[in-house]
Amino acid sequence: MTALIELRGVEKHYGDYHALRGIDLEIRAGEFFSLLGPSGCGKTTLLRTIAGLEQVSSGSIRIDGRDMKGVAPNHRPTNMVFQSYAVFPHLTVAENVGFGLRRDPRAKSEKARAVEEALEMVGLAGYGRRRAHALSGGQRQRVALARA
Ligand SMILES: Nc1ncnc2c1ncn2[C@@H]1O[C@H](COP(=O)(O)OP(=O)(O)OP(=O)(O)O)[C@@H](O)[C@H]1O
Ligand SMILES: [Mg+2]
């Protein structure tokens, strides 16, 4: 079986700082892949390069056999739960989860159902109308997960 995500010789420099060195990895479809390492070792940088939020300095990233060079984040088949969660405090839980569906062509009721299903999946059924600023840290984290 071929890899769904394949990195070859990925390097990332932030100015003089060499954040990623020669990263080779393959992740297969359905595989649960953990990246473990001390603070500052480059885990977030690696995820951001896969999502297209950072450009690699050299090396290649292929997703489903397709080279991601020059492909914008919104055109990659990826999603990311940010470390700071990036939950919008002034929106409700449901508005946060449905944020990426604003331009989805499905009917409003269908999108609302998708949001409710995602909230159920993370154990937040019934929280849709709550303002996001009025949640615990763990609940905020689950809103970010449901949105992704
Ligand atoms: N935009 C940037 N400009 C310069 N250096 C950066 C930038 N972003 C991250 N770094 C540096 O790159 C290194 C890797 O950062 P990264 O955020 O990938 O670490 P991490 O493994 O996710 O750490 P943590 O476990 O603390 O979240 C760190 O030393 C960090 O200071
Ligand atoms: Mg990090």
CSV table of C-alpha atoms and ligand atoms in Angstrom, one decimal:
chain,number,residue,atom,x,y,z
A,1,MET,CA,0.0,0.0,0.0
A,2,THR,CA,1.4,3.4,-0.9
A,3,ALA,CA,1.6,6.2,1.6
A,4,LEU,CA,-1.1,8.8,1.8
A,5,ILE,CA,1.3,11.5,3.1
A,6,GLU,CA,4.9,11.2,2.0
A,7,LEU,CA,7.7,13.6,3.0
A,8,ARG,CA,11.2,13.4,1.4
A,9,GLY,CA,14.1,15.4,2.7
A,10,VAL,CA,12.0,18.2,4.1
A,11,GLU,CA,14.1,21.2,5.4
A,12,LYS,CA,12.8,24.4,6.9
A,13,HIS,CA,14.8,27.4,7.8
A,14,TYR,CA,13.4,30.4,9.7
A,15,GLY,CA,16.1,32.9,8.7
A,16,ASP,CA,19.3,31.6,10.3
A,17,TYR,CA,17.4,29.0,12.4
A,18,HIS,CA,17.3,25.5,11.0
A,19,ALA,CA,13.9,24.2,12.3
A,20,LEU,CA,13.5,21.0,10.2
A,21,ARG,CA,16.3,18.8,9.0
A,22,GLY,CA,16.0,16.0,6.5
A,23,ILE,CA,12.5,14.8,7.4
A,24,ASP,CA,11.5,11.6,5.6
A,25,LEU,CA,8.2,10.1,6.6
A,26,GLU,CA,5.3,8.1,5.3
A,27,ILE,CA,1.8,8.0,6.7
A,28,ARG,CA,-0.7,5.5,5.4
A,29,ALA,CA,-4.4,5.9,5.1
A,30,GLY,CA,-6.2,5.2,8.4
A,31,GLU,CA,-3.0,5.1,10.3
A,32,PHE,CA,-2.9,6.9,13.7
A,33,PHE,CA,0.4,8.7,13.6
A,34,SER,CA,1.9,10.4,16.7
A,35,LEU,CA,4.7,12.9,16.6
A,36,LEU,CA,6.5,13.2,19.9
A,37,GLY,CA,9.4,15.4,21.0
A,38,PRO,CA,10.5,18.2,23.3
A,39,SER,CA,9.1,21.7,23.1
A,40,GLY,CA,10.6,23.6,20.2
A,41,CYS,CA,11.8,20.5,18.3
A,42,GLY,CA,9.6,21.3,15.2
A,43,LYS,CA,6.3,19.4,15.6
A,44,THR,CA,4.1,22.4,14.8
A,45,THR,CA,6.4,23.5,12.0
A,46,LEU,CA,6.1,20.1,10.4
A,47,LEU,CA,2.3,20.1,10.6
A,48,ARG,CA,2.2,23.6,9.2
A,49,THR,CA,4.3,22.7,6.2
A,50,ILE,CA,2.0,19.7,5.5
A,51,ALA,CA,-1.0,22.0,5.7
A,52,GLY,CA,0.7,24.5,3.5
A,53,LEU,CA,0.8,27.3,6.1
A,54,GLU,CA,4.6,27.3,5.9
A,55,GLN,CA,6.7,26.9,2.7
A,56,VAL,CA,9.4,24.2,2.9
A,57,SER,CA,12.9,25.4,2.2
A,58,SER,CA,13.7,22.2,0.3
A,59,GLY,CA,12.4,18.7,0.0
A,60,SER,CA,8.9,17.5,-1.1
A,61,ILE,CA,5.5,16.8,0.3
A,62,ARG,CA,3.1,14.5,-1.5
A,63,ILE,CA,-0.4,13.9,-0.5
A,64,ASP,CA,-2.3,11.0,-2.2
A,65,GLY,CA,0.5,10.9,-4.8
A,66,ARG,CA,0.2,14.6,-5.6
A,67,ASP,CA,3.1,17.0,-5.1
A,68,MET,CA,1.9,19.9,-2.8
A,69,LYS,CA,4.5,22.4,-4.0
A,70,GLY,CA,2.7,25.7,-4.7
A,71,VAL,CA,-0.7,24.3,-3.6
A,72,ALA,CA,-2.4,26.8,-1.2
A,73,PRO,CA,-3.7,25.6,2.2
A,74,ASN,CA,-7.3,25.8,1.2
A,75,HIS,CA,-6.6,23.6,-1.8
A,76,ARG,CA,-5.0,20.8,0.2
A,77,PRO,CA,-7.0,17.9,1.6
A,78,THR,CA,-5.8,18.7,5.1
A,79,ASN,CA,-7.2,20.2,8.3
A,80,MET,CA,-5.4,21.3,11.4
A,81,VAL,CA,-6.4,21.8,15.0
A,82,PHE,CA,-4.2,24.7,16.1
A,83,GLN,CA,-2.3,24.6,19.3
A,84,SER,CA,-4.0,27.8,20.5
A,85,TYR,CA,-7.3,26.3,19.1
A,86,ALA,CA,-8.1,29.6,17.2
A,87,VAL,CA,-11.7,29.4,18.5
A,88,PHE,CA,-13.4,32.7,17.8
A,89,PRO,CA,-14.6,33.9,21.2
A,90,HIS,CA,-17.4,36.2,19.9
A,91,LEU,CA,-19.1,33.4,18.0
A,92,THR,CA,-21.2,30.6,19.3
A,93,VAL,CA,-20.0,27.1,19.5
A,94,ALA,CA,-22.1,26.2,16.4
A,95,GLU,CA,-20.9,29.2,14.5
A,96,ASN,CA,-17.3,28.2,15.2
A,97,VAL,CA,-17.8,24.6,14.1
A,98,GLY,CA,-19.7,25.7,11.0
A,99,PHE,CA,-17.3,28.4,10.1
A,100,GLY,CA,-15.6,26.5,7.2
A,101,LEU,CA,-19.0,25.6,5.8
A,102,ARG,CA,-20.1,29.2,5.1
A,103,ARG,CA,-19.5,28.8,1.3
A,104,ASP,CA,-20.5,25.1,1.3
A,105,PRO,CA,-23.3,24.7,-1.3
A,106,ARG,CA,-25.4,22.4,0.9
A,107,ALA,CA,-28.7,23.6,2.4
A,108,LYS,CA,-28.7,25.4,5.7
A,109,SER,CA,-30.5,22.6,7.5
A,110,GLU,CA,-28.1,20.1,6.2
A,111,LYS,CA,-25.1,22.1,7.4
A,112,ALA,CA,-26.7,22.6,10.8
A,113,ARG,CA,-27.1,18.8,11.0
A,114,ALA,CA,-23.4,18.3,10.1
A,115,VAL,CA,-22.4,20.8,12.9
A,116,GLU,CA,-24.6,19.0,15.4
A,117,GLU,CA,-23.1,15.6,14.4
A,118,ALA,CA,-19.6,17.0,14.8
A,119,LEU,CA,-20.5,18.4,18.3
A,120,GLU,CA,-22.0,15.0,19.3
A,121,MET,CA,-18.7,13.3,18.2
A,122,VAL,CA,-16.7,15.4,20.6
A,123,GLY,CA,-19.2,15.2,23.5
A,124,LEU,CA,-20.6,18.7,23.1
A,125,ALA,CA,-24.1,18.0,21.9
A,126,GLY,CA,-26.4,20.8,23.1
A,127,TYR,CA,-23.6,23.3,23.4
A,128,GLY,CA,-24.2,24.9,20.0
A,129,ARG,CA,-25.7,28.2,21.2
A,130,ARG,CA,-23.1,28.8,23.9
A,131,ARG,CA,-20.7,31.6,23.3
A,132,ALA,CA,-17.2,30.2,22.9
A,133,HIS,CA,-15.7,32.5,25.5
A,134,ALA,CA,-17.8,30.8,28.1
A,135,LEU,CA,-16.2,27.4,27.7
A,136,SER,CA,-13.5,25.5,29.6
A,137,GLY,CA,-10.1,25.0,28.0
A,138,GLY,CA,-10.9,21.4,27.2
A,139,GLN,CA,-14.3,22.3,25.8
A,140,ARG,CA,-12.6,24.9,23.5
A,141,GLN,CA,-10.2,22.3,22.4
A,142,ARG,CA,-13.1,20.0,21.4
A,143,VAL,CA,-14.8,22.8,19.5
A,144,ALA,CA,-11.6,23.2,17.4
A,145,LEU,CA,-11.6,19.4,16.9
A,146,ALA,CA,-15.2,19.4,15.8
A,147,ARG,CA,-14.6,22.3,13.4
A,148,ALA,CA,-11.6,20.4,11.8
B,1,LIG,N1,8.0,32.0,12.6
B,1,LIG,C1,9.1,31.6,13.2
B,1,LIG,N2,10.3,32.3,13.1
B,1,LIG,C2,11.4,31.8,13.7
B,1,LIG,N3,11.5,30.8,14.5
B,1,LIG,C3,10.4,30.0,14.6
B,1,LIG,C4,9.1,30.4,14.0
B,1,LIG,N4,8.2,29.5,14.4
B,1,LIG,C5,8.8,28.6,15.1
B,1,LIG,N5,10.2,28.9,15.3
B,1,LIG,C6,11.2,28.2,16.1
B,1,LIG,O1,11.3,26.9,15.4
B,1,LIG,C7,11.4,25.9,16.4
B,1,LIG,C8,10.3,24.8,16.3
B,1,LIG,O2,9.1,25.4,16.6
B,1,LIG,P1,7.7,24.6,16.7
B,1,LIG,O3,6.6,25.5,16.9
B,1,LIG,O4,7.6,23.7,15.5
B,1,LIG,O5,8.0,23.6,18.0
B,1,LIG,P2,7.1,22.5,18.6
B,1,LIG,O6,7.8,21.2,18.5
B,1,LIG,O7,5.7,22.5,18.1
B,1,LIG,O8,7.1,22.9,20.1
B,1,LIG,P3,6.0,22.9,21.3
B,1,LIG,O9,6.0,21.4,21.8
B,1,LIG,O10,6.5,23.8,22.3
B,1,LIG,O11,4.7,23.3,20.7
B,1,LIG,C9,11.4,26.6,17.8
B,1,LIG,O12,12.7,26.7,18.3
B,1,LIG,C10,10.7,27.9,17.5
B,1,LIG,O13,11.2,28.9,18.3
B,2,MG,MG,3.8,23.0,18.9
